[in-house]
Short mmCIF file of C-alpha atoms in Angstrom, two decimals:
data_model
loop_
_atom_site.label_atom_id
_atom_site.label_comp_id
_atom_site.label_asym_id
_atom_site.label_seq_id
_atom_site.Cartn_x
_atom_site.Cartn_y
_atom_site.Cartn_z
CA MET A 312 24.99 8.59 70.89
CA CYS A 313 23.57 5.36 69.07
CA HIS A 314 24.16 6.87 65.73
CA ASP A 315 27.93 7.79 66.73
CA GLU A 316 28.13 3.97 67.74
CA ASN A 317 27.24 2.41 64.58
CA THR A 318 27.67 5.11 62.00
CA GLY A 319 29.73 2.68 59.54
CA LYS A 320 27.14 -0.31 59.57
CA ILE A 321 24.01 2.07 59.19
CA ASN A 322 25.50 3.53 55.93
CA THR A 323 25.12 0.38 54.43
CA PHE A 324 21.51 0.32 54.82
CA THR A 325 18.69 1.65 52.59
CA LEU A 326 16.39 4.54 53.91
CA GLU A 327 13.83 2.18 54.81
CA ARG A 328 16.01 -0.40 56.65
CA ARG A 329 17.62 2.51 58.26
CA ILE A 330 14.26 3.96 59.71
CA ILE A 331 13.41 0.42 61.00
CA TYR A 332 16.52 -0.14 62.42
CA TRP A 333 16.51 3.15 64.52
CA LYS A 334 13.00 2.56 65.35
CA ARG A 335 14.33 -0.65 66.92
CA ARG A 336 17.29 1.30 68.89
CA THR A 337 14.72 4.13 70.17
CA GLU A 338 12.25 1.37 71.51
CA ASN A 339 15.43 -0.39 73.28
CA VAL A 340 16.57 3.11 74.70
CA ARG A 341 13.36 3.89 75.91
CA SER A 342 13.18 0.31 77.30
CA VAL A 343 16.31 1.06 79.41
CA MET A 344 15.14 4.45 80.36
CA ALA A 345 12.14 2.80 82.04
CA SER A 346 14.49 1.07 84.59
CA ILE A 347 16.66 4.32 85.09
CA SER A 348 15.41 4.73 88.61
CA GLN A 349 16.93 1.67 89.94
CA CYS A 350 20.61 0.44 90.18
CA GLN A 351 21.35 -2.24 88.22
CA ILE A 352 24.02 -3.87 90.71
CA CYS A 353 21.89 -3.70 93.70
CA SER A 354 19.11 -4.97 91.68
CA LYS A 355 20.83 -8.41 91.10
CA LEU A 356 21.26 -8.53 95.14
CA ASP A 357 17.19 -8.21 95.50
CA LYS A 358 17.72 -4.64 96.65
CA SER A 359 15.61 -1.53 95.26
CA VAL A 360 17.92 1.52 95.24
CA PRO A 361 17.63 4.35 93.16
CA ALA A 362 20.36 4.87 90.38
CA ASP A 363 22.00 8.10 90.34
CA LYS A 364 24.74 7.52 87.69
CA ARG A 365 25.67 5.55 84.62
CA SER A 366 28.85 3.93 83.60
CA MET A 367 28.75 4.68 79.54
CA ASP A 368 31.48 1.71 79.13
CA CYS A 369 29.68 -1.13 80.71
CA GLU A 370 26.16 0.57 80.46
CA HIS A 371 25.00 -0.26 83.69
CA PHE A 372 22.85 2.33 85.97
CA LEU A 373 24.53 2.80 89.24
CA CYS A 374 23.55 3.82 92.81
CA ASN A 375 26.21 6.22 94.50
CA GLY A 376 27.40 3.45 96.82
CA CYS A 377 27.85 0.84 93.65
CA VAL A 378 29.91 3.99 91.71
CA THR A 379 32.49 4.01 94.44
CA VAL A 380 32.99 0.34 94.09
CA HIS A 381 32.96 0.79 90.58
CA LYS A 382 35.62 3.50 90.60
CA GLU A 383 37.94 1.39 92.95
CA SER A 384 37.96 -1.54 90.81
CA ARG A 385 40.99 -1.74 88.42
CA VAL A 386 39.18 -3.07 85.69
CA SER A 387 36.24 -0.30 85.62
CA GLN A 388 38.35 2.43 87.06
CA PRO A 389 38.65 3.99 83.32
CA HIS A 390 34.96 3.85 82.52
CA ARG A 391 33.16 7.13 82.23
CA ILE A 392 30.55 7.83 84.50
CA ILE A 393 27.56 10.17 83.91
CA ASP A 394 24.63 11.46 85.75
CA ALA A 395 21.69 9.42 84.86
CA GLU A 396 19.44 12.58 84.48
CA THR A 397 21.37 13.52 81.14
CA LEU A 398 19.96 10.46 79.45
CA THR A 399 16.19 11.65 79.83
CA LEU A 400 14.89 11.67 76.01
CA PRO A 401 12.17 13.87 74.76
CA LYS A 402 9.11 11.54 74.12
CA GLN A 403 6.83 13.82 72.09
CA CYS A 404 7.32 15.49 68.66
CA ALA A 405 7.59 19.02 68.52
CA SER A 406 5.93 19.23 65.26
CA HIS A 407 3.28 16.93 65.92
CA PRO A 408 2.63 17.18 69.71
CA LYS A 409 0.19 14.31 69.82
CA LEU A 410 2.78 11.80 68.14
CA THR A 411 5.85 10.26 69.97
CA LEU A 412 9.37 10.15 68.52
CA ASP A 413 9.43 6.45 67.63
CA PHE A 414 11.70 7.11 64.55
CA PHE A 415 15.36 8.39 63.91
CA CYS A 416 16.34 9.73 60.60
CA THR A 417 19.80 8.85 59.70
CA GLN A 418 20.03 11.21 56.64
CA HIS A 419 19.12 14.33 58.73
CA ASP A 420 20.33 12.90 62.08
CA ILE A 421 17.48 13.45 64.08
CA LEU A 422 14.40 11.84 65.92
CA CYS A 423 10.95 12.02 64.44
CA CYS A 424 7.58 11.11 64.36
CA GLU A 425 5.79 9.13 61.95
CA MET A 426 4.11 12.16 60.33
CA CYS A 427 7.66 13.56 60.05
CA ILE A 428 8.62 10.54 58.16
CA SER A 429 5.99 10.91 55.67
CA ASP A 430 6.39 14.51 55.01
CA ASN A 431 9.72 15.50 55.30
CA HIS A 432 12.18 12.71 55.70
CA ARG A 433 11.54 10.88 52.28
CA THR A 434 12.39 13.58 49.97
CA GLU A 435 15.56 12.03 48.96
CA ILE A 436 13.66 9.13 47.01
CA LYS A 437 11.43 11.59 45.30
CA ASP A 438 14.55 13.47 44.50
CA ARG A 439 16.23 10.28 43.20
CA VAL A 440 13.08 9.21 41.01
CA VAL A 441 12.90 13.06 39.27
CA LYS A 442 16.61 12.76 38.68
CA GLU A 443 16.11 9.10 37.20
CA GLU A 444 13.18 10.41 35.22
CA ASN A 445 15.30 13.33 33.49
CA ASP A 446 18.24 10.98 32.98
CA ILE A 447 15.71 8.88 30.92
CA VAL A 448 14.34 11.77 29.17
CA ARG A 449 17.70 12.73 28.09
CA LYS A 450 18.47 9.16 26.83
CA ILE A 451 15.28 8.99 25.05
CA ALA A 452 16.29 12.45 23.10
CA LYS A 453 19.72 11.06 22.46
CA LEU A 454 18.22 7.97 21.16
CA LYS A 455 15.86 10.01 19.03
CA GLU A 456 18.69 12.18 17.44
CA SER A 457 20.64 8.96 16.91
CA LEU A 458 17.83 7.53 14.86
CA ILE A 459 17.26 10.28 12.90
CA GLN A 460 20.75 10.51 11.95
CA GLN A 461 20.48 7.13 10.91
CA LEU A 462 17.61 7.30 8.88
CA ASP A 463 18.98 10.40 6.94
CA ASP A 464 22.30 8.30 6.43
CA MET A 465 20.21 5.55 4.94
CA GLU A 466 17.89 7.84 3.11
CA ASN A 467 21.07 9.28 1.37
CA ILE A 468 22.35 5.83 0.50
CA ILE A 469 19.02 4.52 -1.20
CA ARG A 470 18.85 8.08 -3.20
CA SER A 471 22.28 7.51 -4.34
CA GLU A 472 21.15 3.91 -5.29
CA LEU A 473 18.00 5.41 -7.07
CA GLN A 474 20.21 7.88 -9.06
CA ASP A 475 22.84 5.18 -10.34
CA ALA A 476 19.56 3.03 -11.57
CA ARG A 477 17.91 5.54 -13.33
CA LYS A 478 21.18 6.34 -15.02
CA ASN A 479 21.62 2.69 -15.96
CA ALA A 480 18.10 2.46 -17.33
CA VAL A 481 18.45 5.48 -19.29
CA LYS A 482 21.74 4.15 -20.84
CA LEU A 483 19.96 0.83 -21.46
CA LEU A 484 17.48 2.48 -23.53
CA GLU A 485 19.58 4.60 -25.29
CA ASN A 486 21.97 1.75 -26.19
CA GLU A 487 19.08 -0.12 -27.73
CA LYS A 488 17.97 3.01 -29.41
CA VAL A 489 21.13 3.56 -31.02
CA ASP A 490 21.16 -0.29 -32.29
CA SER A 491 17.68 0.12 -33.72
CA LYS A 492 18.58 3.69 -35.43
CA LYS A 493 21.46 1.95 -37.42
CA SER A 494 19.55 -0.39 -39.06
CA VAL A 495 16.62 1.75 -39.84
CA SER A 496 19.00 4.40 -41.19
CA LYS A 497 20.86 2.03 -43.32
CA LEU A 498 17.30 0.61 -44.83
CA GLU A 499 16.27 4.17 -45.43
CA LYS A 500 19.21 4.82 -47.47
CA TYR A 501 18.53 1.86 -49.45
CA LEU A 502 14.94 2.44 -50.08
CA THR A 503 15.78 6.40 -51.27
CA GLN A 504 18.29 4.96 -53.67
CA LEU A 505 15.64 2.63 -54.82
CA ASP A 506 12.95 5.21 -55.32
CA VAL A 507 15.34 7.21 -57.39
CA PHE A 508 16.23 4.21 -59.62
CA THR A 509 12.60 3.56 -59.83
CA LYS A 510 11.34 6.82 -60.87
CA LYS A 511 14.33 7.96 -63.30
CA GLY A 512 16.44 4.47 -64.20
CA SER A 513 15.86 2.03 -66.41
CA ASP A 514 14.25 -1.54 -65.45
CA PRO A 515 17.66 -3.20 -65.88
CA HIS A 516 19.13 -0.62 -63.38
CA VAL A 517 16.53 -1.51 -60.94
CA PHE A 518 16.86 -5.14 -61.73
CA LEU A 519 20.66 -4.69 -60.73
CA LEU A 520 20.22 -2.59 -57.71
CA LEU A 521 17.34 -4.91 -56.40
CA HIS A 522 19.75 -7.81 -57.01
CA GLU A 523 22.34 -5.99 -55.15
CA LEU A 524 20.33 -4.72 -52.31
CA GLN A 525 18.63 -8.27 -51.58
CA PRO A 526 21.65 -9.55 -49.38
CA ILE A 527 21.90 -6.16 -47.72
CA VAL A 528 18.19 -5.93 -47.02
CA SER A 529 17.82 -9.17 -45.54
CA GLU A 530 20.93 -8.93 -43.07
CA GLU A 531 19.48 -6.12 -41.61
CA ASN A 532 16.24 -7.38 -41.69
CA GLY A 533 17.40 -9.87 -39.65
CA CYS A 534 19.34 -7.86 -37.27
CA LEU A 535 15.79 -6.07 -36.84
CA GLU A 536 14.17 -9.38 -36.14
CA ASN A 537 17.04 -10.15 -33.42
CA ILE A 538 16.66 -6.52 -31.91
CA VAL A 539 12.80 -6.17 -31.77
CA PRO A 540 12.10 -9.47 -29.64
CA ASN A 541 14.93 -8.70 -27.16
CA LEU A 542 13.73 -4.95 -26.51
CA SER A 543 13.52 -4.60 -22.77
CA GLU A 544 11.52 -2.46 -20.64
CA PRO A 545 13.43 -1.33 -17.74
CA ARG A 546 11.52 -0.57 -14.44
CA LEU A 547 12.85 0.89 -11.34
CA ILE A 548 11.75 -1.43 -8.37
CA PHE A 549 12.00 -0.39 -4.61
CA LEU A 550 12.74 -3.42 -2.49
CA GLU A 551 11.17 -2.69 0.77
CA PRO A 552 13.01 -4.08 3.80
CA ASN A 553 11.27 -7.26 5.67
CA GLN A 554 12.82 -6.51 8.85
CA ASN A 555 13.07 -3.72 11.56
CA PHE A 556 15.30 -0.96 9.93
CA VAL A 557 16.91 -0.08 13.12
CA GLU A 558 17.98 -3.74 13.58
CA GLY A 559 18.64 -4.11 9.68
CA LYS A 560 20.29 -0.90 9.26
CA TRP A 561 18.67 -0.27 6.12
CA LEU A 562 15.42 1.13 4.30
CA GLY A 563 15.29 -0.96 1.46
CA SER A 564 17.27 -0.80 -2.05
CA VAL A 565 16.50 0.12 -5.66
CA THR A 566 17.19 -2.12 -8.62
CA ILE A 567 16.51 -2.45 -12.25
CA LYS A 568 13.77 -4.83 -13.25
CA GLU A 569 14.18 -5.88 -17.13
CA GLU A 570 10.79 -6.98 -18.85
CA ASN A 571 10.47 -8.10 -22.02
CA PHE A 572 8.77 -5.78 -24.28
CA ALA A 573 6.66 -7.65 -26.67
CA ILE A 574 5.38 -6.20 -29.93
CA ALA A 575 2.54 -7.67 -31.43
CA SER A 576 1.99 -7.56 -35.23
CA VAL A 577 -1.19 -6.09 -36.29
CA SER A 578 -2.70 -6.34 -39.89
CA LYS A 579 -1.65 -2.86 -41.79
CA ASN A 580 -5.42 -2.59 -42.57
CA GLY A 581 -6.13 -2.57 -38.73
CA ASP A 582 -9.50 -3.95 -38.74
CA VAL A 583 -10.44 -3.30 -34.85
CA THR A 584 -14.19 -3.95 -35.06
CA GLY A 585 -14.77 -5.23 -31.23
CA LEU A 586 -13.90 -3.80 -27.93
CA THR A 587 -14.44 -4.82 -24.35
CA THR A 588 -12.42 -4.79 -20.71
CA ASP A 589 -12.26 -7.93 -18.97
CA SER A 590 -11.89 -8.44 -15.13
CA ASN A 591 -8.65 -6.80 -14.71
CA ASP A 592 -9.51 -3.89 -16.81
CA ASN A 593 -7.32 -4.92 -19.64
CA LEU A 594 -8.68 -3.98 -23.23
CA VAL A 595 -9.66 -6.77 -25.39
CA ILE A 596 -10.07 -6.15 -29.01
CA ILE A 597 -11.00 -8.17 -32.17
CA SER A 598 -8.89 -7.80 -35.49
CA ARG A 599 -10.27 -10.21 -37.95
CA ASP A 600 -9.52 -13.99 -36.56
CA ARG A 601 -7.63 -13.01 -33.71
CA LEU A 602 -8.50 -12.04 -30.12
CA LEU A 603 -5.66 -9.65 -28.63
CA SER A 604 -5.52 -8.36 -25.02
CA TYR A 605 -3.48 -5.17 -24.21
CA SER A 606 -2.96 -3.27 -20.66
CA GLU A 607 -4.82 0.36 -20.33
CA ASN A 608 -1.44 1.83 -21.02
CA GLY A 609 -1.41 -0.19 -24.32
CA LYS A 610 1.17 -2.60 -23.40
CA TYR A 611 0.44 -6.20 -25.44
CA ILE A 612 -0.29 -9.15 -23.26
CA ASN A 613 -1.76 -11.99 -25.11
CA GLU A 614 -3.52 -13.30 -28.18
CA CYS A 615 -5.23 -16.18 -29.83
CA LYS A 616 -6.56 -17.61 -32.97
CA LEU A 617 -10.38 -17.77 -33.01
CA GLY A 618 -12.55 -20.18 -35.11
CA GLY A 619 -12.95 -17.63 -38.03
CA ASP A 620 -13.45 -13.93 -38.98
CA ALA A 621 -14.87 -12.15 -35.79
CA TRP A 622 -16.60 -8.94 -35.60
CA ASP A 623 -17.50 -8.30 -31.85
CA VAL A 624 -16.59 -9.35 -28.43
CA SER A 625 -18.05 -9.18 -24.81
CA PHE A 626 -16.98 -9.93 -21.42
CA HIS A 627 -19.20 -12.46 -19.42
CA SER A 628 -18.44 -11.23 -15.87
CA THR A 629 -20.05 -14.21 -14.43
CA SER A 630 -18.02 -17.17 -15.89
CA GLY A 631 -15.07 -14.99 -16.82
CA ASN A 632 -15.13 -16.07 -20.40
CA VAL A 633 -14.73 -13.91 -23.38
CA VAL A 634 -17.67 -14.48 -26.03
CA VAL A 635 -16.97 -13.64 -29.71
CA ALA A 636 -19.13 -13.13 -32.53
CA LEU A 637 -18.00 -15.24 -35.44
CA GLN A 638 -19.59 -13.66 -38.47
CA GLU A 639 -20.10 -16.69 -40.87
CA ASN A 640 -19.89 -19.68 -38.15
CA GLY A 641 -21.97 -18.15 -35.15
CA ILE A 642 -20.64 -17.43 -31.66
CA GLN A 643 -17.39 -18.70 -29.56
CA LEU A 644 -16.28 -18.71 -25.96
CA VAL A 645 -12.71 -18.29 -25.01
CA ASN A 646 -11.50 -19.10 -21.69
CA ASN A 647 -8.17 -17.29 -20.70
CA PHE A 648 -7.41 -17.17 -24.17
CA THR A 649 -7.94 -20.68 -24.86
CA PRO A 650 -10.76 -20.95 -27.82
CA GLY A 651 -13.68 -23.10 -26.97
CA ARG A 652 -16.49 -24.66 -28.56
CA VAL A 653 -18.43 -22.77 -31.49
CA VAL A 654 -22.20 -22.75 -31.61
CA LYS A 655 -23.64 -22.40 -35.14
CA CYS A 656 -26.20 -19.68 -35.83
CA LYS A 657 -28.75 -19.75 -38.54
CA ASN A 658 -27.85 -16.30 -39.92
CA ALA A 659 -24.47 -14.61 -40.00
CA VAL A 660 -23.99 -12.65 -36.72
CA TRP A 661 -22.41 -9.03 -35.92
CA GLY A 662 -22.90 -7.69 -32.56
CA VAL A 663 -22.45 -9.73 -29.13
CA LEU A 664 -23.13 -8.74 -25.59
CA SER A 665 -23.37 -10.45 -22.08
CA GLY A 666 -25.73 -9.08 -19.59
CA ASN A 667 -28.31 -10.12 -16.99
CA GLU A 668 -26.56 -13.68 -17.13
CA ASN A 669 -27.42 -14.05 -20.85
CA ILE A 670 -25.96 -13.44 -23.94
CA PHE A 671 -27.67 -11.07 -26.52
CA VAL A 672 -26.34 -11.62 -30.51
CA GLY A 673 -27.74 -9.59 -33.32
CA ASP A 674 -27.60 -11.28 -37.11
CA THR A 675 -28.13 -10.10 -40.43
CA LYS A 676 -31.88 -10.27 -40.62
CA GLY A 677 -33.00 -7.83 -37.81
CA ASN A 678 -33.25 -10.66 -35.21
CA LEU A 679 -31.77 -10.32 -31.38
CA HIS A 680 -30.96 -14.11 -30.36
CA ILE A 681 -30.66 -14.85 -26.62
CA PHE A 682 -28.59 -17.51 -25.21
CA SER A 683 -27.63 -18.65 -22.05
CA SER A 684 -24.25 -18.59 -20.51
CA GLU A 685 -23.77 -22.08 -21.82
CA LEU A 686 -24.54 -20.88 -25.25
CA ARG A 687 -28.04 -22.48 -25.25
CA HIS A 688 -30.61 -20.52 -27.37
CA LEU A 689 -33.27 -19.56 -25.31
CA LYS A 690 -35.43 -17.27 -27.86
CA ALA A 691 -35.30 -15.03 -30.85
CA LEU A 692 -36.74 -11.24 -30.91
CA LYS A 693 -37.57 -9.55 -34.38
CA ILE A 694 -36.82 -5.98 -33.75
CA GLY A 695 -35.65 -4.60 -37.08
CA ARG A 696 -35.28 -5.51 -40.86
CA ASN A 697 -31.35 -5.25 -41.48
CA ASP A 698 -28.00 -6.16 -39.86
CA PHE A 699 -27.57 -5.46 -36.09
CA TYR A 700 -23.99 -4.35 -35.78
CA TYR A 701 -23.67 -3.94 -32.34
CA VAL A 702 -25.64 -4.56 -28.89
CA HIS A 703 -25.21 -2.99 -25.52
CA TYR A 704 -26.83 -3.91 -22.42
CA ARG A 705 -27.33 -1.81 -19.30
CA ARG A 706 -30.07 -1.50 -16.51
CA ASN A 707 -32.55 -4.31 -17.91
CA LYS A 708 -32.27 -2.23 -21.11
CA ILE A 709 -30.85 -3.43 -24.47
CA TYR A 710 -29.45 -1.14 -27.22
CA ILE A 711 -29.08 -2.31 -30.67
CA SER A 712 -27.35 -0.19 -33.62
CA GLU A 713 -29.18 -0.85 -37.34
CA PRO A 714 -26.71 0.98 -39.65
CA ILE A 715 -28.62 0.51 -42.67
CA SER A 716 -31.45 2.08 -41.51
CA ASP A 717 -29.67 4.53 -39.36
CA VAL A 718 -31.43 3.76 -36.15
CA VAL A 719 -30.61 2.99 -32.46
CA HIS A 720 -33.15 0.70 -30.97
CA CYS A 721 -33.73 0.51 -27.14
CA ILE A 722 -35.96 -2.16 -25.80
CA ASN A 723 -36.43 -4.11 -22.41
CA ASP A 724 -35.81 -7.72 -21.62
CA ASN A 725 -38.98 -8.87 -23.18
CA GLY A 726 -38.48 -7.08 -26.48
CA SER A 727 -40.82 -4.28 -26.04
CA PRO A 728 -39.72 -1.04 -27.35
CA ILE A 729 -38.67 2.13 -25.22
CA PHE A 730 -37.27 4.50 -27.79
CA ASN A 731 -35.79 4.57 -31.39
CA PHE A 732 -33.15 7.11 -31.77
CA THR A 733 -32.32 8.69 -35.44
CA SER A 734 -30.72 12.12 -36.23
CA SER A 735 -29.68 13.96 -39.42
CA THR A 736 -26.05 13.97 -37.72
CA LEU A 737 -25.93 10.19 -37.05
CA GLU A 738 -25.18 8.31 -40.18
CA MET A 739 -24.48 4.44 -40.10
CA PRO A 740 -24.67 3.88 -36.22
CA ASN A 741 -22.01 1.63 -34.84
CA GLY A 742 -20.78 0.77 -31.54
CA ILE A 743 -22.91 1.62 -28.34
CA ALA A 744 -21.82 2.46 -24.70
CA THR A 745 -23.07 3.86 -21.54
CA ASP A 746 -21.19 6.02 -18.89
CA ARG A 747 -21.32 6.03 -15.23
CA PRO A 748 -24.46 8.42 -15.01
CA GLY A 749 -26.17 5.90 -17.60
CA ASN A 750 -25.73 8.37 -20.62
CA VAL A 751 -25.75 6.63 -23.99
CA TYR A 752 -22.89 6.86 -26.40
CA VAL A 753 -23.59 5.87 -30.32
CA VAL A 754 -20.67 5.94 -32.83
CA GLY A 755 -21.72 7.52 -36.28
CA CYS A 756 -19.12 5.65 -38.59
CA ASP A 757 -20.12 7.69 -41.91
CA SER A 758 -20.80 11.05 -40.09
CA ASN A 759 -17.34 10.40 -38.31
CA ASN A 760 -18.72 11.50 -34.74
CA ILE A 761 -19.85 10.33 -31.48
CA HIS A 762 -23.34 11.14 -30.02
CA ARG A 763 -24.28 11.37 -26.39
CA LEU A 764 -28.15 10.61 -25.68
CA SER A 765 -30.01 10.84 -22.52
CA LYS A 766 -31.32 7.89 -20.45
CA ASN A 767 -34.72 8.28 -22.44
CA GLY A 768 -33.17 9.05 -25.61
CA LYS A 769 -35.12 12.48 -25.79
CA LYS A 770 -31.87 14.72 -25.85
CA SER A 771 -28.83 14.03 -27.56
CA GLU A 772 -25.67 16.09 -28.35
CA VAL A 773 -22.60 15.56 -30.87
CA LEU A 774 -19.59 15.01 -28.15
CA LEU A 775 -16.56 14.34 -30.84
CA GLY A 776 -16.45 14.76 -34.50
CA PRO A 777 -14.07 15.09 -37.30
CA VAL A 778 -12.39 18.07 -36.05
CA ASP A 779 -11.40 15.62 -32.99
CA GLY A 780 -9.48 13.26 -35.48
CA LEU A 781 -12.55 10.82 -36.06
CA LYS A 782 -12.81 9.18 -39.31
CA ASP A 783 -14.52 6.00 -39.95
CA PRO A 784 -14.55 5.04 -35.99
CA SER A 785 -16.81 2.13 -35.21
CA ALA A 786 -16.59 -0.01 -31.69
CA ILE A 787 -16.49 1.89 -28.57
CA CYS A 788 -16.39 0.83 -24.88
CA PHE A 789 -15.45 2.18 -21.32
CA SER A 790 -13.18 0.82 -18.81
CA LYS A 791 -14.88 -0.80 -15.54
CA ASP A 792 -14.61 2.42 -13.19
CA TYR A 793 -15.74 4.52 -16.26
CA SER A 794 -12.45 6.80 -16.12
CA LYS A 795 -11.59 6.07 -19.79
CA LEU A 796 -13.12 5.70 -23.14
CA PHE A 797 -12.09 3.44 -25.81
CA LEU A 798 -12.61 3.90 -29.59
CA SER A 799 -11.79 2.05 -32.52
CA ASN A 800 -10.88 4.74 -35.33
CA GLU A 801 -9.66 5.15 -38.80
CA ASP A 802 -11.54 1.84 -39.76
CA GLY A 803 -10.04 -0.27 -37.20
CA ALA A 804 -6.19 0.87 -37.80
CA SER A 805 -6.09 2.58 -34.24
CA VAL A 806 -7.61 2.63 -30.88
CA TYR A 807 -8.21 6.15 -29.37
CA VAL A 808 -7.99 6.32 -25.72
CA TYR A 809 -10.03 9.33 -23.88
CA GLU A 810 -9.79 10.29 -20.12
CA CYS A 811 -13.38 10.78 -18.69
CA GLN A 812 -14.37 13.47 -16.06
CA TYR A 813 -17.85 13.68 -14.32
#
């Protein structure tokens, strides 16, 4: 009854508001039903008369007498009259007898108790939540597919850029190669012609040819001088995105970065006598009166001119300086390839090594000089009789090569001998280095080999020899992580690099 009267209004409510609304309506009906035993018209006249009927239009409970009057009135004559007993509502829930029917569910159009509301009449909320969950899952899956497709598209774009960049880099190198080859081919042609005239022609013919070739060679030489400094080293660079790729719609890009490929002129006679590595693991070498730096891949980095012809070099890790042994003048500090002051020594010096905060220098009289990091002379130790070519320091042990005597000395910090090493297969010992476990590597200059000694010097083996291409080797050193071994070979004309495995 109440549901029919307010259908349009109730449908606009939420479920919770519907339940509250119909609970109040049910309470109102029950309040009215409490007065169903009395005629409402007679009650106004202070009469207590049982009610037998109810007018559905004016909603009054009436006794039989008032019903007669009600029907006789022209206004109330059309009203519908029903027996009051038909309005009796059930009070107890059929499913839960202990609970009263206090609620009305508009979804199922039924009276219900509090337990029924919780168990059976909130399913639409659960169904709605489940439906919303499924909708969100579908949206997430669709977004994922869209992102994957977007990533695939961006990957294809950047791969295409990478291929184009590689082709351009290769083309650049090929063009430079062609230009250089043209000049070299011309010079080789003239050189062959000159060689023929020199061997078979007369002096006048050679003179005329030289006179003719002079401007041509000068021109080609000028071309090469212009080409070499401008040689480029193209590198493929990946520019990563600096923003969210979903918002930026890109994964980065590939471009070519050109770097000048510098070529340092090196003496034809080589003369690389000293090797060490700096804090960046760059290779630092001595070549006569020059200090040069190369990357571990052989790329030239820097150089400077020293205060005289040098023999050996060492990196002082505490100060960051490079210490150089000048054969006639003493020792010199170099900071960031800026030559510093020179400290004179009494005798000519050869080997130099930094270790334990000090600097160790070997001279030509069998003495080992110890300097502070500021080049203050601390003391001299008499160890041998002849030139000390190279000095090495590792774990409180000092290793010294004495080539003329064919001996390697090992002493402690105080100069006390630990062992001396000699071998019939070791001639003219030069450079000394130690690997990661502490084994000692000694270069044999005249024996053209490298010996590996145990830590105590009691065991030894020839690691590399002439069959490995060694000829007049001298200086030796390891990279900082001991993964590479550098060796000055062929009387200093080349530097060999070996990969080390432990």
